[in-house]
Amino acid sequence: MTVRVNTSGSLSVKGNALVYRGRYDPNIVAAIKAVPGRRYDPKKKEWEVPANYDSVNAVKDFPGVKILPEVYHLVNSRLEKANAVAVAKEIDKPEPIEPMPIKDVEPFAHQVKAYNIALTLEGVGLLHEQGCGKTLTSIAVMGRRFLNGDVKKVLIVAPLSVLPVWEAEFFEKADYPVEVKTLTGSTTGRAK
């Protein structure tokens, strides 16, 4: 005897997002359309939605919708990281979550906060104003990610006028093995 489960669709993980695939149901489509950041791919006939509980809640109560376990794993992981970032932002005198691989410098609190946040998230942008220590924070983050085996090489894109500054800062501040290659010359030469 074969038992069939009547499923109208499933919510699964695709990269850093969630994907809903299933037969057309106007009620489910309306619920998904209410999720900010959703996107429909007509070729694949699937909805891509952000990995958060709003996306899960949009479809979880519909009969026959299967939510795969990896969905909850990704959403919970994102929520934990968001909570860690919120906590990191509130601490007045933070301690680095992992030692900062920099030498002869006592970082400011906002640099330690940015360092902690950058190590917590998958991608981050340092938007400090000029002179607030983005270079030092970046060197510390790159170094920690290198020492942890997360990265082997880093490409820094910067105006020609600051290239010597980056090179000097690496050699002065990085407390890990570093090799700096500055790409200069024509566009064709730099591409090679």
mmCIF file of C-alpha atoms in Angstrom:
data_model
loop_
_atom_site.group_PDB
_atom_site.id
_atom_site.type_symbol
_atom_site.label_atom_id
_atom_site.label_comp_id
_atom_site.label_asym_id
_atom_site.label_seq_id
_atom_site.Cartn_x
_atom_site.Cartn_y
_atom_site.Cartn_z
ATOM 1 C CA MET A 1 0.000 0.000 0.000
ATOM 2 C CA THR A 2 1.374 3.433 -0.965
ATOM 3 C CA VAL A 3 0.593 6.397 1.219
ATOM 4 C CA ARG A 4 0.678 9.755 -0.521
ATOM 5 C CA VAL A 5 1.132 12.988 1.312
ATOM 6 C CA ASN A 6 -0.710 15.830 -0.339
ATOM 7 C CA THR A 7 1.927 18.540 -0.492
ATOM 8 C CA SER A 8 1.249 21.860 -2.080
ATOM 9 C CA GLY A 9 4.890 22.899 -1.944
ATOM 10 C CA SER A 10 8.076 23.108 0.055
ATOM 11 C CA LEU A 11 10.329 25.714 1.579
ATOM 12 C CA SER A 12 14.032 24.883 1.270
ATOM 13 C CA VAL A 13 17.443 26.547 1.389
ATOM 14 C CA LYS A 14 19.168 27.979 -1.667
ATOM 15 C CA GLY A 15 22.482 29.634 -0.829
ATOM 16 C CA ASN A 16 21.711 32.319 1.752
ATOM 17 C CA ALA A 17 18.014 32.536 0.917
ATOM 18 C CA LEU A 18 14.920 30.371 1.124
ATOM 19 C CA VAL A 19 13.060 29.013 -1.887
ATOM 20 C CA TYR A 20 9.393 28.094 -2.130
ATOM 21 C CA ARG A 21 8.477 25.633 -4.878
ATOM 22 C CA GLY A 22 5.056 24.166 -5.386
ATOM 23 C CA ARG A 23 1.847 24.083 -7.301
ATOM 24 C CA TYR A 24 0.041 27.355 -7.827
ATOM 25 C CA ASP A 25 -2.159 28.335 -4.918
ATOM 26 C CA PRO A 26 -3.419 31.936 -4.955
ATOM 27 C CA ASN A 27 -3.506 32.080 -1.152
ATOM 28 C CA ILE A 28 0.120 30.953 -0.799
ATOM 29 C CA VAL A 29 1.212 33.333 -3.571
ATOM 30 C CA ALA A 30 -0.571 36.219 -1.831
ATOM 31 C CA ALA A 31 1.155 35.341 1.457
ATOM 32 C CA ILE A 32 4.581 35.196 -0.226
ATOM 33 C CA LYS A 33 3.970 38.498 -2.029
ATOM 34 C CA ALA A 34 3.518 40.105 1.389
ATOM 35 C CA VAL A 35 7.111 39.158 2.354
ATOM 36 C CA PRO A 36 9.527 42.072 1.798
ATOM 37 C CA GLY A 37 12.417 41.133 -0.478
ATOM 38 C CA ARG A 38 10.704 38.245 -2.227
ATOM 39 C CA ARG A 39 11.493 37.519 -5.885
ATOM 40 C CA TYR A 40 9.815 35.199 -8.399
ATOM 41 C CA ASP A 41 11.812 33.289 -11.019
ATOM 42 C CA PRO A 42 9.375 32.414 -13.833
ATOM 43 C CA LYS A 43 11.845 30.032 -15.522
ATOM 44 C CA LYS A 44 12.324 27.930 -12.398
ATOM 45 C CA LYS A 45 8.787 28.615 -11.150
ATOM 46 C CA GLU A 46 10.004 29.341 -7.647
ATOM 47 C CA TRP A 47 9.871 32.147 -5.105
ATOM 48 C CA GLU A 48 13.085 33.255 -3.430
ATOM 49 C CA VAL A 49 12.543 34.872 -0.043
ATOM 50 C CA PRO A 50 14.907 36.168 2.658
ATOM 51 C CA ALA A 51 16.080 33.661 5.277
ATOM 52 C CA ASN A 52 14.020 34.931 8.207
ATOM 53 C CA TYR A 53 10.984 33.998 10.255
ATOM 54 C CA ASP A 54 8.707 36.336 8.256
ATOM 55 C CA SER A 55 9.305 34.106 5.234
ATOM 56 C CA VAL A 56 8.701 30.915 7.219
ATOM 57 C CA ASN A 57 5.553 32.317 8.858
ATOM 58 C CA ALA A 58 4.152 33.334 5.468
ATOM 59 C CA VAL A 59 3.768 29.703 4.380
ATOM 60 C CA LYS A 60 3.947 27.480 7.468
ATOM 61 C CA ASP A 61 0.220 27.416 8.244
ATOM 62 C CA PHE A 62 -0.916 26.353 4.776
ATOM 63 C CA PRO A 63 -1.931 22.685 4.609
ATOM 64 C CA GLY A 64 0.553 20.523 2.729
ATOM 65 C CA VAL A 65 3.476 22.957 2.783
ATOM 66 C CA LYS A 66 6.610 21.148 3.838
ATOM 67 C CA ILE A 67 9.346 23.176 5.535
ATOM 68 C CA LEU A 68 12.645 21.347 5.327
ATOM 69 C CA PRO A 69 14.805 21.155 8.496
ATOM 70 C CA GLU A 70 17.687 23.111 6.953
ATOM 71 C CA VAL A 71 15.348 26.112 6.718
ATOM 72 C CA TYR A 72 15.102 26.359 10.498
ATOM 73 C CA HIS A 73 18.855 25.793 10.840
ATOM 74 C CA LEU A 74 19.647 28.719 8.501
ATOM 75 C CA VAL A 75 17.025 31.043 9.976
ATOM 76 C CA ASN A 76 18.117 30.284 13.555
ATOM 77 C CA SER A 77 21.758 30.826 12.592
ATOM 78 C CA ARG A 78 20.892 34.205 11.067
ATOM 79 C CA LEU A 79 18.888 35.169 14.160
ATOM 80 C CA GLU A 80 21.769 34.201 16.485
ATOM 81 C CA LYS A 81 24.182 36.326 14.424
ATOM 82 C CA ALA A 82 21.791 39.275 14.421
ATOM 83 C CA ASN A 83 21.457 38.996 18.215
ATOM 84 C CA ALA A 84 25.239 38.806 18.610
ATOM 85 C CA VAL A 85 25.636 41.947 16.485
ATOM 86 C CA ALA A 86 22.983 43.771 18.544
ATOM 87 C CA VAL A 87 24.794 42.841 21.749
ATOM 88 C CA ALA A 88 28.179 43.864 20.280
ATOM 89 C CA LYS A 89 26.806 47.301 19.374
ATOM 90 C CA GLU A 90 25.596 47.966 22.936
ATOM 91 C CA ILE A 91 28.800 47.161 24.836
ATOM 92 C CA ASP A 92 30.697 50.316 25.845
ATOM 93 C CA LYS A 93 34.116 48.712 26.343
ATOM 94 C CA PRO A 94 34.073 45.557 24.240
ATOM 95 C CA GLU A 95 36.686 42.826 24.220
ATOM 96 C CA PRO A 96 37.584 41.178 20.898
ATOM 97 C CA ILE A 97 35.776 37.861 20.425
ATOM 98 C CA GLU A 98 39.058 36.502 19.050
ATOM 99 C CA PRO A 99 42.494 38.096 19.513
ATOM 100 C CA MET A 100 43.112 40.922 17.038
ATOM 101 C CA PRO A 101 46.269 40.088 15.038
ATOM 102 C CA ILE A 102 47.690 43.614 15.107
ATOM 103 C CA LYS A 103 50.861 44.887 16.748
ATOM 104 C CA ASP A 104 51.764 47.941 18.796
ATOM 105 C CA VAL A 105 48.240 49.408 18.728
ATOM 106 C CA GLU A 106 45.458 49.662 21.285
ATOM 107 C CA PRO A 107 42.266 49.756 19.192
ATOM 108 C CA PHE A 108 39.419 52.093 20.043
ATOM 109 C CA ALA A 109 36.088 50.650 21.246
ATOM 110 C CA HIS A 110 34.382 51.313 17.900
ATOM 111 C CA GLN A 111 37.172 49.396 16.115
ATOM 112 C CA VAL A 112 36.733 46.403 18.437
ATOM 113 C CA LYS A 113 32.947 46.532 17.894
ATOM 114 C CA ALA A 114 33.436 46.616 14.115
ATOM 115 C CA TYR A 115 35.962 43.749 14.349
ATOM 116 C CA ASN A 116 33.537 41.626 16.396
ATOM 117 C CA ILE A 117 30.662 42.346 14.021
ATOM 118 C CA ALA A 118 32.794 41.598 10.945
ATOM 119 C CA LEU A 119 33.786 38.217 12.392
ATOM 120 C CA THR A 120 30.172 37.417 13.258
ATOM 121 C CA LEU A 121 28.610 38.199 9.877
ATOM 122 C CA GLU A 122 29.294 36.692 6.442
ATOM 123 C CA GLY A 123 29.856 40.089 4.863
ATOM 124 C CA VAL A 124 30.253 43.544 6.306
ATOM 125 C CA GLY A 125 31.119 47.070 5.226
ATOM 126 C CA LEU A 126 33.074 49.434 7.460
ATOM 127 C CA LEU A 127 31.428 52.817 7.097
ATOM 128 C CA HIS A 128 33.428 54.829 9.616
ATOM 129 C CA GLU A 129 34.238 58.373 8.638
ATOM 130 C CA GLN A 130 37.687 59.259 7.339
ATOM 131 C CA GLY A 131 40.331 58.964 10.027
ATOM 132 C CA CYS A 132 38.345 56.641 12.288
ATOM 133 C CA GLY A 133 40.455 53.524 11.757
ATOM 134 C CA LYS A 134 38.906 51.512 8.938
ATOM 135 C CA THR A 135 42.331 50.395 7.734
ATOM 136 C CA LEU A 136 43.411 49.014 11.115
ATOM 137 C CA THR A 137 40.074 47.268 11.619
ATOM 138 C CA SER A 138 40.252 45.802 8.109
ATOM 139 C CA ILE A 139 43.807 44.553 8.661
ATOM 140 C CA ALA A 140 42.699 42.887 11.915
ATOM 141 C CA VAL A 141 39.658 41.247 10.287
ATOM 142 C CA MET A 142 41.667 40.039 7.278
ATOM 143 C CA GLY A 143 44.355 38.686 9.584
ATOM 144 C CA ARG A 144 41.927 36.820 11.819
ATOM 145 C CA ARG A 145 40.137 35.332 8.796
ATOM 146 C CA PHE A 146 43.524 34.344 7.315
ATOM 147 C CA LEU A 147 44.730 32.779 10.577
ATOM 148 C CA ASN A 148 41.417 30.902 10.914
ATOM 149 C CA GLY A 149 41.802 29.529 7.371
ATOM 150 C CA ASP A 150 38.781 31.420 6.019
ATOM 151 C CA VAL A 151 40.755 33.346 3.356
ATOM 152 C CA LYS A 152 44.038 32.893 1.523
ATOM 153 C CA LYS A 153 44.141 36.094 -0.504
ATOM 154 C CA VAL A 154 42.478 39.482 -0.255
ATOM 155 C CA LEU A 155 41.964 42.061 -2.988
ATOM 156 C CA ILE A 156 41.774 45.667 -1.847
ATOM 157 C CA VAL A 157 40.391 48.136 -4.358
ATOM 158 C CA ALA A 158 41.449 51.689 -3.576
ATOM 159 C CA PRO A 159 42.409 54.943 -5.294
ATOM 160 C CA LEU A 160 46.033 55.089 -6.493
ATOM 161 C CA SER A 161 46.784 57.841 -3.992
ATOM 162 C CA VAL A 162 46.231 55.553 -0.983
ATOM 163 C CA LEU A 163 47.954 52.398 -2.252
ATOM 164 C CA PRO A 164 51.242 53.284 -0.506
ATOM 165 C CA VAL A 165 49.296 53.874 2.724
ATOM 166 C CA TRP A 166 47.770 50.379 2.615
ATOM 167 C CA GLU A 167 51.148 48.776 1.983
ATOM 168 C CA ALA A 168 52.818 50.701 4.820
ATOM 169 C CA GLU A 169 49.946 49.985 7.238
ATOM 170 C CA PHE A 170 50.112 46.235 6.523
ATOM 171 C CA PHE A 171 53.810 46.063 7.271
ATOM 172 C CA GLU A 172 53.498 48.296 10.329
ATOM 173 C CA LYS A 173 50.331 46.857 11.913
ATOM 174 C CA ALA A 174 49.731 43.259 10.708
ATOM 175 C CA ASP A 175 50.802 40.661 13.259
ATOM 176 C CA TYR A 176 50.599 37.772 10.801
ATOM 177 C CA PRO A 177 52.526 36.789 7.666
ATOM 178 C CA VAL A 178 51.650 39.146 4.840
ATOM 179 C CA GLU A 179 52.768 39.686 1.271
ATOM 180 C CA VAL A 180 51.524 42.863 -0.408
ATOM 181 C CA LYS A 181 51.499 43.211 -4.176
ATOM 182 C CA THR A 182 50.441 46.597 -5.454
ATOM 183 C CA LEU A 183 48.958 46.650 -8.937
ATOM 184 C CA THR A 184 49.948 49.798 -10.764
ATOM 185 C CA GLY A 185 50.312 50.863 -14.367
ATOM 186 C CA SER A 186 47.869 50.646 -17.234
ATOM 187 C CA THR A 187 44.466 48.973 -16.940
ATOM 188 C CA THR A 188 45.676 46.174 -19.248
ATOM 189 C CA GLY A 189 48.787 45.675 -17.177
ATOM 190 C CA ARG A 190 46.835 45.520 -13.922
ATOM 191 C CA ALA A 191 44.403 43.008 -15.426
ATOM 192 C CA LYS A 192 47.315 40.691 -16.313
#
